[in-house]
Short mmCIF file of C-alpha atoms in Angstrom, two decimals:
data_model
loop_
_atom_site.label_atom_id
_atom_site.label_comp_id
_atom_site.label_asym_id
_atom_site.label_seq_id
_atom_site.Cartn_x
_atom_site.Cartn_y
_atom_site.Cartn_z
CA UNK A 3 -33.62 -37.56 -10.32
CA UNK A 4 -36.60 -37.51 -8.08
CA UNK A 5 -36.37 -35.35 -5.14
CA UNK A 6 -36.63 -38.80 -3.03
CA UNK A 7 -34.09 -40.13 -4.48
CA UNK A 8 -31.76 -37.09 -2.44
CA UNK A 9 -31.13 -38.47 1.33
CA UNK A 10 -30.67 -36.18 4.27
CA UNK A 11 -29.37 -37.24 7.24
CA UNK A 12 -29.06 -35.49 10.53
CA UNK A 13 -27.47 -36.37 13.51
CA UNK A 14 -29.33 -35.27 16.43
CA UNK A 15 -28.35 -35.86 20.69
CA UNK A 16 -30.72 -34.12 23.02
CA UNK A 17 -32.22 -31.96 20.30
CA UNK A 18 -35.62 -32.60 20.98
CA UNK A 19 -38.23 -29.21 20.29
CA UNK A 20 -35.68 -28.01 17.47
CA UNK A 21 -35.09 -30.98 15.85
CA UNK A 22 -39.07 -30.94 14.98
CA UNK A 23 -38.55 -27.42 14.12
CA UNK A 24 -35.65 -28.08 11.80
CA UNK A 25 -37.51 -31.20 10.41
CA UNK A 26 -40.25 -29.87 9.95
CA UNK A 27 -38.75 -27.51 7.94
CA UNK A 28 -37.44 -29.67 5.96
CA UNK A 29 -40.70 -31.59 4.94
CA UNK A 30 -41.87 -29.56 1.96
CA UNK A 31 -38.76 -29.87 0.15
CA UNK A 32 -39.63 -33.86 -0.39
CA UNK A 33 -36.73 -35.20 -0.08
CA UNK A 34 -36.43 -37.84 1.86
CA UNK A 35 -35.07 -37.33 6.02
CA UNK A 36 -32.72 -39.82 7.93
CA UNK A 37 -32.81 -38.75 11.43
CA UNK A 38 -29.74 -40.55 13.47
CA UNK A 39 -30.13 -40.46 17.32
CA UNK A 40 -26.89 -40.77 19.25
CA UNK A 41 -28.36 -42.09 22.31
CA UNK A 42 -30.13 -39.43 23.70
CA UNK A 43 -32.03 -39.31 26.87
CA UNK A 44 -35.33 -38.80 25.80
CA UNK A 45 -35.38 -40.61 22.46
CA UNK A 46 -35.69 -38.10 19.56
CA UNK A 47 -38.48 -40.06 18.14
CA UNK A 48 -40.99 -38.98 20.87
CA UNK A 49 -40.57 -35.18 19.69
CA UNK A 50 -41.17 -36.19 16.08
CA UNK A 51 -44.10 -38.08 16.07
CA UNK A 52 -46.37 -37.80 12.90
CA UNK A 53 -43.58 -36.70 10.78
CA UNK A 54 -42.70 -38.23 7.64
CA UNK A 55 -39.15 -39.62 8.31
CA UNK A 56 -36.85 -42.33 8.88
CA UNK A 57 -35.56 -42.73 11.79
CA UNK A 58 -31.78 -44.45 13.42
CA UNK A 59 -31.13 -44.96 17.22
CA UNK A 60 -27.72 -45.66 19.06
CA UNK A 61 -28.12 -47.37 21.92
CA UNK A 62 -25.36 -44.97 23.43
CA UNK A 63 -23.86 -41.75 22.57
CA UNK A 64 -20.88 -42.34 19.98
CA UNK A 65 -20.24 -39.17 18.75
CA UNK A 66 -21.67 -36.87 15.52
CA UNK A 67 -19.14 -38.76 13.11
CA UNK A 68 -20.80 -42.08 13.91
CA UNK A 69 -24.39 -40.61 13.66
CA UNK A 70 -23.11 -39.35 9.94
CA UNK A 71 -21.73 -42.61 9.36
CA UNK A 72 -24.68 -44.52 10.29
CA UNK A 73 -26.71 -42.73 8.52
CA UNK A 74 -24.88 -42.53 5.48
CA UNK A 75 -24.61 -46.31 5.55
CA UNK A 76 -28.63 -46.74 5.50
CA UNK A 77 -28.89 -43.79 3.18
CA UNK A 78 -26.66 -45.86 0.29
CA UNK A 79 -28.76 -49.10 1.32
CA UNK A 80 -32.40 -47.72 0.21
CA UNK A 81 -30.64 -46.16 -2.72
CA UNK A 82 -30.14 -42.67 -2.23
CA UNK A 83 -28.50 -41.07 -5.24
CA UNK A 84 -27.59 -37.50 -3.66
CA UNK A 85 -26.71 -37.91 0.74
CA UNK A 86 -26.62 -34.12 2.29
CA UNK A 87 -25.22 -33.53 5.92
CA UNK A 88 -27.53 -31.21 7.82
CA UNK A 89 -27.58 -29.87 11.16
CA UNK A 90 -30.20 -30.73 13.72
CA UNK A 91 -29.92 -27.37 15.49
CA UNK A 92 -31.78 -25.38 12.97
CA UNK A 93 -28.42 -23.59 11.30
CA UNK A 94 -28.77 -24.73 7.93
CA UNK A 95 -31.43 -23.63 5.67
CA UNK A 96 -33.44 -25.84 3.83
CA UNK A 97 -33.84 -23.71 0.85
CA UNK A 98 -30.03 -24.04 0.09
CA UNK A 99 -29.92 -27.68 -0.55
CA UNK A 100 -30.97 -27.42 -4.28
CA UNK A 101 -28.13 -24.86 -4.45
CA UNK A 102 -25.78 -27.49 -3.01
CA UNK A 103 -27.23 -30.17 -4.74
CA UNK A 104 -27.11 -28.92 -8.31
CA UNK A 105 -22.78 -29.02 -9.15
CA UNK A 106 -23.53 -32.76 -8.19
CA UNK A 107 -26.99 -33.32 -10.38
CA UNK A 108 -25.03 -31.71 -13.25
CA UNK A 109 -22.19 -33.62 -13.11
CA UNK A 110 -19.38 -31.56 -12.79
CA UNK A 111 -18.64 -32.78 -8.54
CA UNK A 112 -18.63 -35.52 -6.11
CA UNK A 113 -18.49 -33.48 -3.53
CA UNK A 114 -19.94 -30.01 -2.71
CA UNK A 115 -19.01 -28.25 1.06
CA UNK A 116 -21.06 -25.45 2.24
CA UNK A 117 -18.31 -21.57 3.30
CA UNK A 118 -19.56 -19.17 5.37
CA UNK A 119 -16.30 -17.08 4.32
CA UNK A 120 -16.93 -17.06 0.66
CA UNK A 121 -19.74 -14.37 0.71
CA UNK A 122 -19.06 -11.19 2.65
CA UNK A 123 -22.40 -10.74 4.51
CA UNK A 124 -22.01 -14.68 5.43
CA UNK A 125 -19.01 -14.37 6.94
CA UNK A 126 -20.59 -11.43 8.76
CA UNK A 127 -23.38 -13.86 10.43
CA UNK A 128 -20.68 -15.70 12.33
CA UNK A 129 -20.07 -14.44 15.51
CA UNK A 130 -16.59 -12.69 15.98
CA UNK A 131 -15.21 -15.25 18.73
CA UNK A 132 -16.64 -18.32 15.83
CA UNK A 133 -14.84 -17.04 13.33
CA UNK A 134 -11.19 -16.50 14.55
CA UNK A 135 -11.76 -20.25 16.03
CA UNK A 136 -12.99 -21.72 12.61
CA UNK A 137 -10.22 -19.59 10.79
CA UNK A 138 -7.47 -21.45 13.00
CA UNK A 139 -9.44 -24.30 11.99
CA UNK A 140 -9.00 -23.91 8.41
CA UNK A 141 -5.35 -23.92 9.03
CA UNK A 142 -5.34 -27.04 11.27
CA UNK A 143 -7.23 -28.92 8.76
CA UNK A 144 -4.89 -27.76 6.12
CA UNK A 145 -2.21 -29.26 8.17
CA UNK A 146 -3.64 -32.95 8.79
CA UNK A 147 -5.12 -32.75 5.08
CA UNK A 148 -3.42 -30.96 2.71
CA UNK A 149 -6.64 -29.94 1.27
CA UNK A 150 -6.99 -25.73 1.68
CA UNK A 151 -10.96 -24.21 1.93
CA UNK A 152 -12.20 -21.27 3.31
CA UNK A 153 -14.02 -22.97 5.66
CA UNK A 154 -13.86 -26.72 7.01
CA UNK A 155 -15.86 -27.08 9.74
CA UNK A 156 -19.34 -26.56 8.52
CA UNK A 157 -21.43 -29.64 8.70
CA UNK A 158 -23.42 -28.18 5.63
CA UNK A 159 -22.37 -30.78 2.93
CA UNK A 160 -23.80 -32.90 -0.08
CA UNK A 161 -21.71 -36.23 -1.65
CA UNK A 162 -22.83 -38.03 -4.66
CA UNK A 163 -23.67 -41.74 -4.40
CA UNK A 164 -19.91 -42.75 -5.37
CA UNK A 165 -18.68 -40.30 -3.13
CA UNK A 166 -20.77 -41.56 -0.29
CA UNK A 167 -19.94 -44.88 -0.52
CA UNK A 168 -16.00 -43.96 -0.96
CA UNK A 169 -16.03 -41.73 1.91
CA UNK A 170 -16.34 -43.92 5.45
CA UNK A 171 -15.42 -41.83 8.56
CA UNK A 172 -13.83 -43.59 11.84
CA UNK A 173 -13.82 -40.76 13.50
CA UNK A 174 -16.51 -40.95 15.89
CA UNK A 175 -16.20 -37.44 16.94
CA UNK A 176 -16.01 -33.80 16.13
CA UNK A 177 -12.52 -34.24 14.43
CA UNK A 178 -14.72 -36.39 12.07
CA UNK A 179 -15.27 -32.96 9.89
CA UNK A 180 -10.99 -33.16 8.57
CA UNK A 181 -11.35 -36.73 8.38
CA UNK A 182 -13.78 -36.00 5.43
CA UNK A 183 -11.30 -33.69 4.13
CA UNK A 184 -8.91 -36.50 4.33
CA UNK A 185 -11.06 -38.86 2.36
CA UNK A 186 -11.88 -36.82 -0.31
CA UNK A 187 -8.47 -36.53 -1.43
CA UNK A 188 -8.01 -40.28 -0.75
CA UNK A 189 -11.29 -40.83 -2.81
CA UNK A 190 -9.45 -38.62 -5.49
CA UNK A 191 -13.32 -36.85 -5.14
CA UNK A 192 -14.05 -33.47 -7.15
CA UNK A 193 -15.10 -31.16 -4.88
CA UNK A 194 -16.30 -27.31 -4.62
CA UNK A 195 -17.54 -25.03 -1.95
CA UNK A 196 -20.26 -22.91 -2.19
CA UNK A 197 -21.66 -19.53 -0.15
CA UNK A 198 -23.87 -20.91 2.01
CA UNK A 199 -25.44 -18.65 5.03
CA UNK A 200 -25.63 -20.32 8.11
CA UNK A 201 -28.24 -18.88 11.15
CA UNK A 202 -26.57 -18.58 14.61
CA UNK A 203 -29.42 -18.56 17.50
CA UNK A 204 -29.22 -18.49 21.12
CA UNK A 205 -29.81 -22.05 21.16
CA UNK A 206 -27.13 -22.93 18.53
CA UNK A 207 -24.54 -21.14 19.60
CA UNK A 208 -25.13 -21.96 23.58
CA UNK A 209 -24.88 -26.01 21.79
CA UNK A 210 -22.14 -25.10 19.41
CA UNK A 211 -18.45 -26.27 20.06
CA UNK A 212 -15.94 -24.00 22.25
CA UNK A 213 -12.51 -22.93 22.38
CA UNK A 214 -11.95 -26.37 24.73
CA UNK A 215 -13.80 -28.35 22.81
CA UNK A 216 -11.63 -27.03 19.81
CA UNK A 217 -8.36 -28.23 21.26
CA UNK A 218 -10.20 -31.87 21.95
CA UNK A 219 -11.03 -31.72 18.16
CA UNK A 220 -6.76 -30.95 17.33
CA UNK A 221 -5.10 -33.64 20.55
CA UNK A 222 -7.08 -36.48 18.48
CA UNK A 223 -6.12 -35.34 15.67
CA UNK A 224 -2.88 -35.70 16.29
CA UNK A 225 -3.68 -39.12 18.17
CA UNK A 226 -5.09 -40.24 15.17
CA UNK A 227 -2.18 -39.06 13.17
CA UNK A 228 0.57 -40.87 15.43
CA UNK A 229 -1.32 -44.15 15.72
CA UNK A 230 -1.29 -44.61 11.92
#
């Protein structure tokens, strides 16, 4: 498999200077980038110019689960073999995706998820606040799921091509990260997690989703839930 032939895509709204940051990051590893704007002001495209990538705008903003989706959708249609979810904020590091990519190369997953609470000096990256908030998410997830991991709300993933295609979120927004969870055990998908580090900056965590934003994510949840 050709390093090409591995598709990331990242959702970006308003990202702008660290999206070229993170991008650029990226570039050296050769795989190849999906960039999915969600409607943001100043197009995305105007801080990337030069840069080897494809790039996805939404007219409007419809939420990270849609940018995922839409970019999973073109990522299957030019063939990618290997799609990896990566933030646009700079959190995930690029060096990591061969370790989440190889259980899949080999074989032996569909799925692999990125845990900051695997590893000890991971889990001691995440700010205190974070980490009693993504620990209630765990058990939340659990809940709507039925699938248990140490940690379900990191947006550090990699699905093979079946899994990919199997996997189609609806959820538009945050609450898109259980729906995954969801459809994996739909898909009947073998899945793992993996130690992954994750880097919290000013900038990410002044972005990053709050304790309101956290009870948003569990009322549609349970919206979801009833409607069905």
């Amino acid at each position: 498999m050709r390093p090409g032939d591995v598709f990331i895509v990242i959702p970006a709204y308003n990202e702008r200077e660290a999206l070229a940051t993170t991008v650029s990051g990226l570039i050296p590893c050769g795989y190849t980038i999906v960039v999915v704007d969600d409607g943001s002001v100043i197009p995305e495209i105007e801080f990337l110019q030069g840069l080897p990538i494809r790039y996805l705008r939404h007219v409007s903003n419809l939420g990270q689960g849609a940018a995922l989706q839409s970019g999973v959708e073109y990522a299957l249609q030019e063939g990618a073999q290997i799609v990896v979810h990566f933030d646009a904020d700079g959190q995930h590091i690029p060096d990591l995706i061969e370790k989440l990519i190889k259980p899949i190369r080999a074989g032996e997953f569909d799925v692999v998820l990125g845990s900051r609470f695997i590893s000890r000096p991971d889990c001691a990256q995440v700010p205190f606040t974070k980490r009693i908030l993504l620990k209630a998410g765990v058990f939340i997830s659990w809940m709507f799921t039925r699938v248990w991991l140490t940690d379900t709300h990191n947006g550090f993933r990699a699905f093979s091509r079946a899994a990919a295609k199997c996997i189609k979120l609806t959820e538009n927004g945050y609450a898109h990260a259980t729906e995954v969870l969801e459809l994996i055990r739909k898909c009947g998908a073998r899945y793992t997690e993996i130690p992954v580090t994750v880097r919290y900056t000013e900038y990410s965590q002044a972005k990053g989703q709050g304790a309101l934003n956290s009870i948003n994510i569990v009322i549609d949840l349970l919206i979801r839930k009833l409607a069905k």
